Short mmCIF file of C-alpha atoms and ligand atoms in Angstrom, two decimals:
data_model
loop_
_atom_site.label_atom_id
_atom_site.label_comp_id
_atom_site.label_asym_id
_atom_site.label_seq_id
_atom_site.Cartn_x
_atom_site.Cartn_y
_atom_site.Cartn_z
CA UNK O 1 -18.25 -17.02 -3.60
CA UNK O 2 -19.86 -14.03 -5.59
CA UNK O 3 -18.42 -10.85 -6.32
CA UNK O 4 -20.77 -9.15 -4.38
CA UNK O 5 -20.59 -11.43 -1.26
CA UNK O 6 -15.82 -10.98 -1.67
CA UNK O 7 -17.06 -7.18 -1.68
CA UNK O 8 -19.13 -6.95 1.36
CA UNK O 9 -16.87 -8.68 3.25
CA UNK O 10 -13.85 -6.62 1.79
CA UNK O 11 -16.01 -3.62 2.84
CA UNK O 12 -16.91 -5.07 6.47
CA UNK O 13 -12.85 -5.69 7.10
CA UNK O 14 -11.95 -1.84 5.43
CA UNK O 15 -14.70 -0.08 8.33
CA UNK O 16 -13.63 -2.07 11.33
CA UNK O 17 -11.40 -0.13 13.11
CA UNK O 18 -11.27 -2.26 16.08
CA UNK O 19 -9.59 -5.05 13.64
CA UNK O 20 -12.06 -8.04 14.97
CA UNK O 21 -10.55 -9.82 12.44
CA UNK O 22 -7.22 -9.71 13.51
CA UNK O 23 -8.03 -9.86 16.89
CA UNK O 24 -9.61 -13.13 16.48
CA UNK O 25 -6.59 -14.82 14.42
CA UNK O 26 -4.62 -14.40 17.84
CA UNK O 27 -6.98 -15.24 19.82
CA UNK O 28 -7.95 -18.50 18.27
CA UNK O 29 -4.14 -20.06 19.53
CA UNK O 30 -2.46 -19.20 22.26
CA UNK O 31 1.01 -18.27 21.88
CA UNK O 32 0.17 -15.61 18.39
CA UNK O 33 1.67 -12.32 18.22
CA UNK O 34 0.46 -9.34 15.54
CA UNK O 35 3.12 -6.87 14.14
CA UNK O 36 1.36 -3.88 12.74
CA UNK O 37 3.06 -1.66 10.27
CA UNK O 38 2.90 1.32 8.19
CA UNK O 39 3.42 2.56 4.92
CA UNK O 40 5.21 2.07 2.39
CA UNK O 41 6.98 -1.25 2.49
CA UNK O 42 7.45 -3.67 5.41
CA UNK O 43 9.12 -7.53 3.99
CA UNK O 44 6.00 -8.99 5.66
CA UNK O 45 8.14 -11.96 4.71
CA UNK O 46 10.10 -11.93 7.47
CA UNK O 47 7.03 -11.65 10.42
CA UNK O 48 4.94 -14.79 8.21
CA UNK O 49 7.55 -16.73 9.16
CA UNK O 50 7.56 -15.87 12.91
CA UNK O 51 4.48 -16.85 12.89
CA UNK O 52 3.05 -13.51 12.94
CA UNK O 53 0.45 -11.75 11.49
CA UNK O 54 1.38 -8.71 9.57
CA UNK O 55 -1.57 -5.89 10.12
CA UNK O 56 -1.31 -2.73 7.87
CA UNK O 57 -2.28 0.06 9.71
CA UNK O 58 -3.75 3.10 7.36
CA UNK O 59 -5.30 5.41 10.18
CA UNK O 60 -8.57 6.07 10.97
CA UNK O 61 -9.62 6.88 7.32
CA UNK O 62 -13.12 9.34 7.38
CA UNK O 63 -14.54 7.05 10.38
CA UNK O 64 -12.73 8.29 12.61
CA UNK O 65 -12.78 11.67 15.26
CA UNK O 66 -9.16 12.86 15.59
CA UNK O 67 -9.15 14.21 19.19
CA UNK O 68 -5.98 13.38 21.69
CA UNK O 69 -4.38 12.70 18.34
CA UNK O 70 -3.68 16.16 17.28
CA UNK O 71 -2.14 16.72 20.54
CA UNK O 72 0.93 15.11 19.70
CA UNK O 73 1.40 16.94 15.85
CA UNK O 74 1.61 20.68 14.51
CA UNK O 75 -1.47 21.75 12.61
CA UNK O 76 0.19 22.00 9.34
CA UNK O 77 0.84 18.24 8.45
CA UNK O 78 -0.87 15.03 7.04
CA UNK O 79 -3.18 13.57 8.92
CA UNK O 80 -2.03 9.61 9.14
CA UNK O 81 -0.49 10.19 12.29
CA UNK O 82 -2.77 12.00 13.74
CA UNK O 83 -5.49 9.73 13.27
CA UNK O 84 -3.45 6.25 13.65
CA UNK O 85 -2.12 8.00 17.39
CA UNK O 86 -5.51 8.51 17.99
CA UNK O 87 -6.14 4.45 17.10
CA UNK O 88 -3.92 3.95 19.90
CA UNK O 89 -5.07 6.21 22.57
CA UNK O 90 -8.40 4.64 22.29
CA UNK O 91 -7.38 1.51 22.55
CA UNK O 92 -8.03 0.11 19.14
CA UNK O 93 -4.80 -1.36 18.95
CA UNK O 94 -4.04 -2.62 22.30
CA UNK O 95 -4.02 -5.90 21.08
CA UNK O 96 -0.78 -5.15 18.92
CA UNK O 97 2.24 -6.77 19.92
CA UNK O 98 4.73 -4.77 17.78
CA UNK O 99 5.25 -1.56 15.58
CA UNK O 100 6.85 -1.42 12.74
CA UNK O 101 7.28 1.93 11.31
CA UNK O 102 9.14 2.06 7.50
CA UNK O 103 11.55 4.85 6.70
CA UNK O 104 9.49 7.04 4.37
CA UNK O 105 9.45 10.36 5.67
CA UNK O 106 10.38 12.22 8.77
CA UNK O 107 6.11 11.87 10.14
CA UNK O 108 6.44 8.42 10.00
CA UNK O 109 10.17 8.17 11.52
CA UNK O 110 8.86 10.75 13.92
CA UNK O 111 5.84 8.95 14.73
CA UNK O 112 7.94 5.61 15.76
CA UNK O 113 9.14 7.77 18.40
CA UNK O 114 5.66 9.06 19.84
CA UNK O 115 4.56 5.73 19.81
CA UNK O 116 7.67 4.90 22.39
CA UNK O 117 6.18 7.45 24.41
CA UNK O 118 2.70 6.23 24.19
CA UNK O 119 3.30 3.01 24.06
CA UNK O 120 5.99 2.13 26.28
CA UNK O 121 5.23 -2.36 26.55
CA UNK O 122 5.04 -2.40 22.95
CA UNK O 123 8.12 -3.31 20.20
CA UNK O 124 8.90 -0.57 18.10
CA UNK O 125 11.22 -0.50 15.21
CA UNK O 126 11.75 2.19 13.01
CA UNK O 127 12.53 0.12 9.84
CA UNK O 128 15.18 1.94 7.72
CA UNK O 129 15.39 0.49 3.81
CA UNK O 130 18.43 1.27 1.81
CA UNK O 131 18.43 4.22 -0.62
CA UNK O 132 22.16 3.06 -2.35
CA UNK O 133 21.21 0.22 -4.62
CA UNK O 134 24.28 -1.00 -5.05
CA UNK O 135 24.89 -4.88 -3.64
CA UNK O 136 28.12 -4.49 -1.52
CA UNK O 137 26.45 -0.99 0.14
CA UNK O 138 22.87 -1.02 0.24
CA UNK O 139 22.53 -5.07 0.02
CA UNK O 140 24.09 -5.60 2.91
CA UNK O 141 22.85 -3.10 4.98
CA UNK O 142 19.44 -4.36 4.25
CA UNK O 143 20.15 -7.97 5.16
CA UNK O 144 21.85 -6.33 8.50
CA UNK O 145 18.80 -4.55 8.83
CA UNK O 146 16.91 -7.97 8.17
CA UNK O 147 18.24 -9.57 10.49
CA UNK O 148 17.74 -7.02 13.46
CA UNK O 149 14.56 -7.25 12.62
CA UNK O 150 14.37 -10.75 13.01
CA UNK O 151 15.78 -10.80 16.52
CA UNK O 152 13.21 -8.30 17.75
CA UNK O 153 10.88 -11.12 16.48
CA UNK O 154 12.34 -14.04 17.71
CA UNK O 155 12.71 -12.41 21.28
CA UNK O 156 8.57 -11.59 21.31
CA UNK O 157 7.70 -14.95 19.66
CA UNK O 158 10.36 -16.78 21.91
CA UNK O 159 11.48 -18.92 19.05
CA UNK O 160 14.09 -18.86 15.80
CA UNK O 161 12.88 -18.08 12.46
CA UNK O 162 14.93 -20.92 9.93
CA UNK O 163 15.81 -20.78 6.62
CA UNK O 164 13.33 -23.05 5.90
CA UNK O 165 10.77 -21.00 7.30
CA UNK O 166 11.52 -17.73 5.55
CA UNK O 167 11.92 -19.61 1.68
CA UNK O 168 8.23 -20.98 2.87
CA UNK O 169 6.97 -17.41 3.48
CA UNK O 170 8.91 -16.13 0.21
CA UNK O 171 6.41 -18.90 -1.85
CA UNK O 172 3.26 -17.90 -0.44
CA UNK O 173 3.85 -14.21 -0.74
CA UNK O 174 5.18 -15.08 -4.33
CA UNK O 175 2.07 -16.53 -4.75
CA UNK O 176 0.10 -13.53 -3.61
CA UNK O 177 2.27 -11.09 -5.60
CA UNK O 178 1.16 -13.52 -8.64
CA UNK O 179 -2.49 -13.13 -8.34
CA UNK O 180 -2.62 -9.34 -7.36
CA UNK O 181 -0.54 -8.74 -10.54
CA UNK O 182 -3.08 -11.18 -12.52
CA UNK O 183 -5.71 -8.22 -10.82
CA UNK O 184 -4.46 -5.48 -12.20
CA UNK O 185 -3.76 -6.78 -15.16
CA UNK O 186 -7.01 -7.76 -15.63
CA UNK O 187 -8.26 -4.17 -14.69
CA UNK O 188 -6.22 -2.67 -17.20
CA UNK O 189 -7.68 -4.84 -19.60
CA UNK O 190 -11.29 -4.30 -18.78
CA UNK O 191 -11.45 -1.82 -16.38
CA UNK O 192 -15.32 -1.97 -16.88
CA UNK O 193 -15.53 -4.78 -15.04
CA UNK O 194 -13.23 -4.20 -12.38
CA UNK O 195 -14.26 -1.18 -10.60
CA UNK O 196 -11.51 0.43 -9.02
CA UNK O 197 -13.55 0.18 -5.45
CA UNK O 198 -13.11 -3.46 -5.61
CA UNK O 199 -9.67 -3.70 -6.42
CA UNK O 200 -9.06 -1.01 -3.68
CA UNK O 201 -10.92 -3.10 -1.16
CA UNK O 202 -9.45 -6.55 -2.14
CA UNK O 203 -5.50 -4.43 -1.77
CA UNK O 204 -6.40 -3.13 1.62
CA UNK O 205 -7.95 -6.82 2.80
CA UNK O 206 -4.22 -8.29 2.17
CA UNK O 207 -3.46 -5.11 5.32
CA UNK O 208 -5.52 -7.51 7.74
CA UNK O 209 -6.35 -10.93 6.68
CA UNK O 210 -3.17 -13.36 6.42
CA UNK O 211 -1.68 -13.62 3.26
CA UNK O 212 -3.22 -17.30 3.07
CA UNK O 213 -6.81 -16.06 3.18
CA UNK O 214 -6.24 -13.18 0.97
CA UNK O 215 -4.81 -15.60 -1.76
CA UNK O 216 -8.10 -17.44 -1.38
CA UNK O 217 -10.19 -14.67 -1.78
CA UNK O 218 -8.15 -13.03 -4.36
CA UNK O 219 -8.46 -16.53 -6.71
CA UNK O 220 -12.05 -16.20 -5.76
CA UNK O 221 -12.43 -12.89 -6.72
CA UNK O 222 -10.91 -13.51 -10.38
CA UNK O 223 -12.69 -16.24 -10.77
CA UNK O 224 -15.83 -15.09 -9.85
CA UNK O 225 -15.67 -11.36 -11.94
CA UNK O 226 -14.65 -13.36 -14.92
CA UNK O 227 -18.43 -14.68 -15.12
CA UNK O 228 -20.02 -11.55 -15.30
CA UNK O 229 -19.94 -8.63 -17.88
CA UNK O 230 -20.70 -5.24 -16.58
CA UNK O 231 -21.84 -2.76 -18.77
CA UNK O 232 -18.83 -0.71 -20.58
CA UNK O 233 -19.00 2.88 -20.67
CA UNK O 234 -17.53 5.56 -22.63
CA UNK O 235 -15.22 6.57 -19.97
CA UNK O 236 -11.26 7.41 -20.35
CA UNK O 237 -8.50 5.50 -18.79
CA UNK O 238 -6.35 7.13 -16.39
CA UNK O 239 -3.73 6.34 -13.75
CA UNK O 240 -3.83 7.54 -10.25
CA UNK O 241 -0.08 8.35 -8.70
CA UNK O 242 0.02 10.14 -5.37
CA UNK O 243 -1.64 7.50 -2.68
CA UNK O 244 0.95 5.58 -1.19
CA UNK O 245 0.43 6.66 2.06
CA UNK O 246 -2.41 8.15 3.74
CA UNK O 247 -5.06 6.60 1.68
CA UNK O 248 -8.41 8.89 0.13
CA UNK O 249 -11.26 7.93 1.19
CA UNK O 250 -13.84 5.17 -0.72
CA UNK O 251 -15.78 8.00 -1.81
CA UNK O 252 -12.87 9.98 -3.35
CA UNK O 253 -11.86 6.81 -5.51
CA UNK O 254 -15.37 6.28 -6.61
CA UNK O 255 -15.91 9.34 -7.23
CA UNK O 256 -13.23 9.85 -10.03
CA UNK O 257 -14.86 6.73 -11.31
CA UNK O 258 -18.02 8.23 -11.47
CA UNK O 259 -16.97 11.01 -13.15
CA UNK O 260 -15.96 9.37 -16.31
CA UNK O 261 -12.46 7.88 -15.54
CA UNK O 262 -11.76 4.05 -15.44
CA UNK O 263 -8.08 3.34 -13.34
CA UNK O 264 -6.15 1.10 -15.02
CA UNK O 265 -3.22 1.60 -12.39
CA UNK O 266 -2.23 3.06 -9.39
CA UNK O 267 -0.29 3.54 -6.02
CA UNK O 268 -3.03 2.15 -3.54
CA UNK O 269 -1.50 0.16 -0.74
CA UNK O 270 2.00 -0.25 -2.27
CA UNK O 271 3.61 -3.07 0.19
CA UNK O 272 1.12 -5.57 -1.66
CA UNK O 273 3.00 -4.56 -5.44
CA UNK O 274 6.31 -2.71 -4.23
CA UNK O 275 8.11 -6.20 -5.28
CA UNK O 276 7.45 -5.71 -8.95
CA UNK O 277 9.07 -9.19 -9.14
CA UNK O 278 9.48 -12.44 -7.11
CA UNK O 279 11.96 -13.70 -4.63
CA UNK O 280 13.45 -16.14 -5.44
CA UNK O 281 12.82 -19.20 -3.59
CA UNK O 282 16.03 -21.59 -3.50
CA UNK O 283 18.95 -19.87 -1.54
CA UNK O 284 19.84 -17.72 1.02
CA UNK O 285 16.10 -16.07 1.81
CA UNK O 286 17.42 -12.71 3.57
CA UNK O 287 19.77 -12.34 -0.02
CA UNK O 288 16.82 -12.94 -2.26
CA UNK O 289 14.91 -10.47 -0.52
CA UNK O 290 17.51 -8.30 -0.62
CA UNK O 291 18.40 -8.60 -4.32
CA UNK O 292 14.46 -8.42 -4.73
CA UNK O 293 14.27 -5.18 -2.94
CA UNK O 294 17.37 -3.73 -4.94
CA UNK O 295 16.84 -5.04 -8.15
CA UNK O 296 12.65 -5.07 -8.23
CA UNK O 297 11.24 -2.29 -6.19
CA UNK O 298 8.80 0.15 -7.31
CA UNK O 299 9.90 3.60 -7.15
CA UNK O 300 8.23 6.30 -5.27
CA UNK O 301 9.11 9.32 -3.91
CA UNK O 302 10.43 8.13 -0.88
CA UNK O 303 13.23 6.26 -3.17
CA UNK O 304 16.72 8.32 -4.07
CA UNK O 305 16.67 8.11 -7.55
CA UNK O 306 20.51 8.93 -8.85
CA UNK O 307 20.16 8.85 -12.01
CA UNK O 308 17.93 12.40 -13.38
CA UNK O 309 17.01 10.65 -16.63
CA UNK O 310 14.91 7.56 -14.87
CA UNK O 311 12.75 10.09 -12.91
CA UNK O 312 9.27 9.42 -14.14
CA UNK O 313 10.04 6.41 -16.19
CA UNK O 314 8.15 4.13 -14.58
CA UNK O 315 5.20 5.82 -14.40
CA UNK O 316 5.50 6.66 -18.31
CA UNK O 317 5.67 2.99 -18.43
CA UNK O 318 2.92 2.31 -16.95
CA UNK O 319 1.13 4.61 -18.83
CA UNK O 320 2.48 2.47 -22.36
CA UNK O 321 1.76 -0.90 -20.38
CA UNK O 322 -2.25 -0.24 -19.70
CA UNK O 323 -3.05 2.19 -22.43
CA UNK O 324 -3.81 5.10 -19.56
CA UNK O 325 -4.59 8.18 -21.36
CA UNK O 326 -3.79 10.56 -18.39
CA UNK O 327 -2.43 10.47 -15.31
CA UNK O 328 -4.06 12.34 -12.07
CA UNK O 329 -2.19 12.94 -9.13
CA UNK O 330 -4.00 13.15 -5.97
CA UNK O 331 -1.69 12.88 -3.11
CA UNK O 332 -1.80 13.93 0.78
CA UNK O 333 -2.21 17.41 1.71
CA UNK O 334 1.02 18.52 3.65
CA UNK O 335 2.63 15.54 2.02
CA UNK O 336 6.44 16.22 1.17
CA UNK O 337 7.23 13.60 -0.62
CA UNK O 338 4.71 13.31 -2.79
CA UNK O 339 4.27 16.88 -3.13
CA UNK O 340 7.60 17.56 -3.63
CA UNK O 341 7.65 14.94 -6.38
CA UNK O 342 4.82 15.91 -8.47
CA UNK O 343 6.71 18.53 -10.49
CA UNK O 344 9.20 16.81 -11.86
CA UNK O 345 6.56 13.70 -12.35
CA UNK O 346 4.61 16.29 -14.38
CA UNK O 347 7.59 17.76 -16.38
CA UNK O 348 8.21 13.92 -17.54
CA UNK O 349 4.49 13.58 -18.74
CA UNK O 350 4.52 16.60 -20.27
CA UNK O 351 7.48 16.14 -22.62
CA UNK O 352 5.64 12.71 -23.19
CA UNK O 353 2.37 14.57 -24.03
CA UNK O 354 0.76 12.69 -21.33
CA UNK O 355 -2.38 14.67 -20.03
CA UNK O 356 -2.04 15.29 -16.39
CA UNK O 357 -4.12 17.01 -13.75
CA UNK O 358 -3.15 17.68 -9.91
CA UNK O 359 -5.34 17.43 -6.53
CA UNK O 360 -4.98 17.27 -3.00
CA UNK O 361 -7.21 15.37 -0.34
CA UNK O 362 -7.17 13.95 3.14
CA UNK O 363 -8.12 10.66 4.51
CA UNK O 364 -11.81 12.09 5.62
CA UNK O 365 -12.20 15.04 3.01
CA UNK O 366 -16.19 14.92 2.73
CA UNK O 367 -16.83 17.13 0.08
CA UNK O 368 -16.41 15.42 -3.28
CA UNK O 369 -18.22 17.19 -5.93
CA UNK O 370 -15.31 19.84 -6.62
CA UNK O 371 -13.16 16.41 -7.63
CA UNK O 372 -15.62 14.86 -9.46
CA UNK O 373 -15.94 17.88 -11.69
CA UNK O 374 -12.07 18.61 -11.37
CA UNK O 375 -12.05 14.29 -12.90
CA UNK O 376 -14.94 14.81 -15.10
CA UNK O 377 -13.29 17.64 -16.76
CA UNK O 378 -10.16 16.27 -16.92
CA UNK O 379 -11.99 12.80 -19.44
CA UNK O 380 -13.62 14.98 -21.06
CA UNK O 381 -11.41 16.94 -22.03
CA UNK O 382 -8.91 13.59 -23.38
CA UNK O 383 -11.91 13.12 -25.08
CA UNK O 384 -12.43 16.08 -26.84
CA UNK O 385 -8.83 17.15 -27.94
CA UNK O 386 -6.08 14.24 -27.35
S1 SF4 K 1 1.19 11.13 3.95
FE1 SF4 K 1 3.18 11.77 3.17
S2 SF4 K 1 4.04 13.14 4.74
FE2 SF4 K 1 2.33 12.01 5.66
S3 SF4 K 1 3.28 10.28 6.67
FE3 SF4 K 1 2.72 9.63 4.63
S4 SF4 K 1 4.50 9.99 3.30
FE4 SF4 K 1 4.79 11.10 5.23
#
């Protein structure tokens, strides 16, 4: 396949909010369930090997009317649950057969509870990951944690998940882990010819298609890009940190593009990259997932970091790794933990002399020339005097 044709079909999965794709993986057998989740980090491991298909669910992006939605929240918040309520309440995820909702902040653990409310014949589980990395504390509460997770599965699908099942799962989403590393590493090399709309359409593909097909289309993808040389551009290389959750809208990202930036990295649909490493595949599979998750995981703001000194380090890292010459932060408004971050993320670039500049959006913010001058500024201004 061509770039172009992996695109438009990217694009086609990223604007159907009625998920006909997913909707048509369980309908083609009888007997398939669908597990949605949310952000940050679900071990889609775990419902692969149920049999399940894993479904990220990112709201209703800028498509979308919040209406009964806003019913349910205080004004002054993000609006992810808002709109991804709203998904519900009109029915665009009736076909769902499970919720899973990840321990990031108290919206999301709040919003496992509205969706008991709401909806009362579906599985919910508010999935809590450790915060004490430690293997005799936080190890084995995840594998506990695992585990009851696995029996809400097994009583929905009506059969076991094995051992064998889960180290099968572990190799394909190795294998996905593989290639979406080769992707950004490719990016960082020639960012050029990578846009960063592409690589944010291929990441939030992986939320609907199973991991299977987005292997395929990922190879494809690589394969095809590497066969055609798009014009380079004097622009500067930057990092974007901020966007774990609710996600900007395709406008936003191309917009900072336009404006003279190339992304060499960023925070974009995190469950696809929050394993920085993979499982391992011989063993005991809920122990190498664990150990993954302990000794692996990407840090955020919704991780306890103990030790003061390794605050930032990652992201200074990544800054070293792709040869980013600033980082922008564009996170959530009403977003605690990533607002709440951002200082000391700053304070850590700035004794680095990292350039850094700060914004705020929401999922359908429509105006984007005030951030394409805020970017624009911003790479000219590396350009100029760094
Ligand atoms: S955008 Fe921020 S505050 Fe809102 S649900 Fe996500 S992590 Fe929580």
């Amino acid at each position: 396949m061509k770039t172009e044709e992996i695109i438009q079909r990217c694009e086609a999965l990223y604007e159907d909010l009625n998920f006909t794709s997913a909707r048509e993986w369980k309908a083609a057998e009888p007997g398939r369930h669908v597990i949605g989740f949310l952000p940050i980090y679900i071990p889609r491991e775990l419902i692969h090997a149920a049999g399940m298909l894993p479904l990220g669910i990112y709201g209703g992006g800028d498509q979308m009317e919040v209406i009964q939605g806003d019913a349910f929240y205080q004004s002054y918040i993000c609006r992810i649950p808002r709109s991804t309520i709203e998904l519900a309440l009109t029915g665009k995820l009736d076909f769902v057969d499970g919720m899973l909702f990840p321990s990031i902040c108290d919206v999301i653990r709040n919003l496992s509870g509205v969706w008991k409310l709401t909806q009362p014949d579906t599985y919910v589980r508010y999935v809590d990951v450790p915060q004490n990395y430690e293997k005799e504390v936080g190890g084995k509460f995840y594998i506990q944690e695992m585990r009851e997770l696995m029996d809400g599965l097994e009583k929905i699908s009506g059969r076991e998940i094995t051992d064998d099942q889960l180290r099968e799962s572990i190799v394909v989403y190795n294998k996905n882990r593989e290639l979406i590393n080769e992707l950004y590493h490719q990016r960082a090399k020639t960012p050029w010819n990578i846009p960063v709309t592409e690589v944010y359409l291929l990441m939030r593909a992986g939320q609907v298609l199973p991991v299977e097909d987005h292997n395929q289309m990922l190879s494809d993808y690589l394969t095809s890009v590497d066969q055609v040389q798009r014009p380079k551009r004097d622009n500067t290389k930057i990092i974007l940190n901020g966007m774990f959750c609710e996600q900007p809208p395709l406008n936003l990202v191309r917009s900072i593009e336009l404006a003279g930036c190339y992304v060499v990295d960023d925070d974009f649909i995190l469950v696809n990259r929050w394993l920085r490493e993979n499982v391992k595949e011989s063993g005991d599979p809920l122990e190498n997932l664990s150990d993954a998750f302990l000794e692996h995981s990407t840090r955020t703001s919704a991780t306890y970091e103990p030790d003061e000194s390794k605050k930032g380090s990652q992201l200074v890292e990544a800054v070293q790794k792709t040869g980013a010459q600033g980082v922008i932060f564009a996170a959530p408004s009403f977003c605690d933990p990533a607002l709440l971050e951002r200082p000391m993320l700053q304070d850590v670039l700035d004794q680095n002399n990292i350039p850094n500049i700060a914004f705020k959006y929401a999922e359908n913010t429509g105006q984007m020339q005030p951030i394409r001058e805020q970017a624009g500024t911003f790479a000219d201004s590396i350009k100029l005097w760094s």
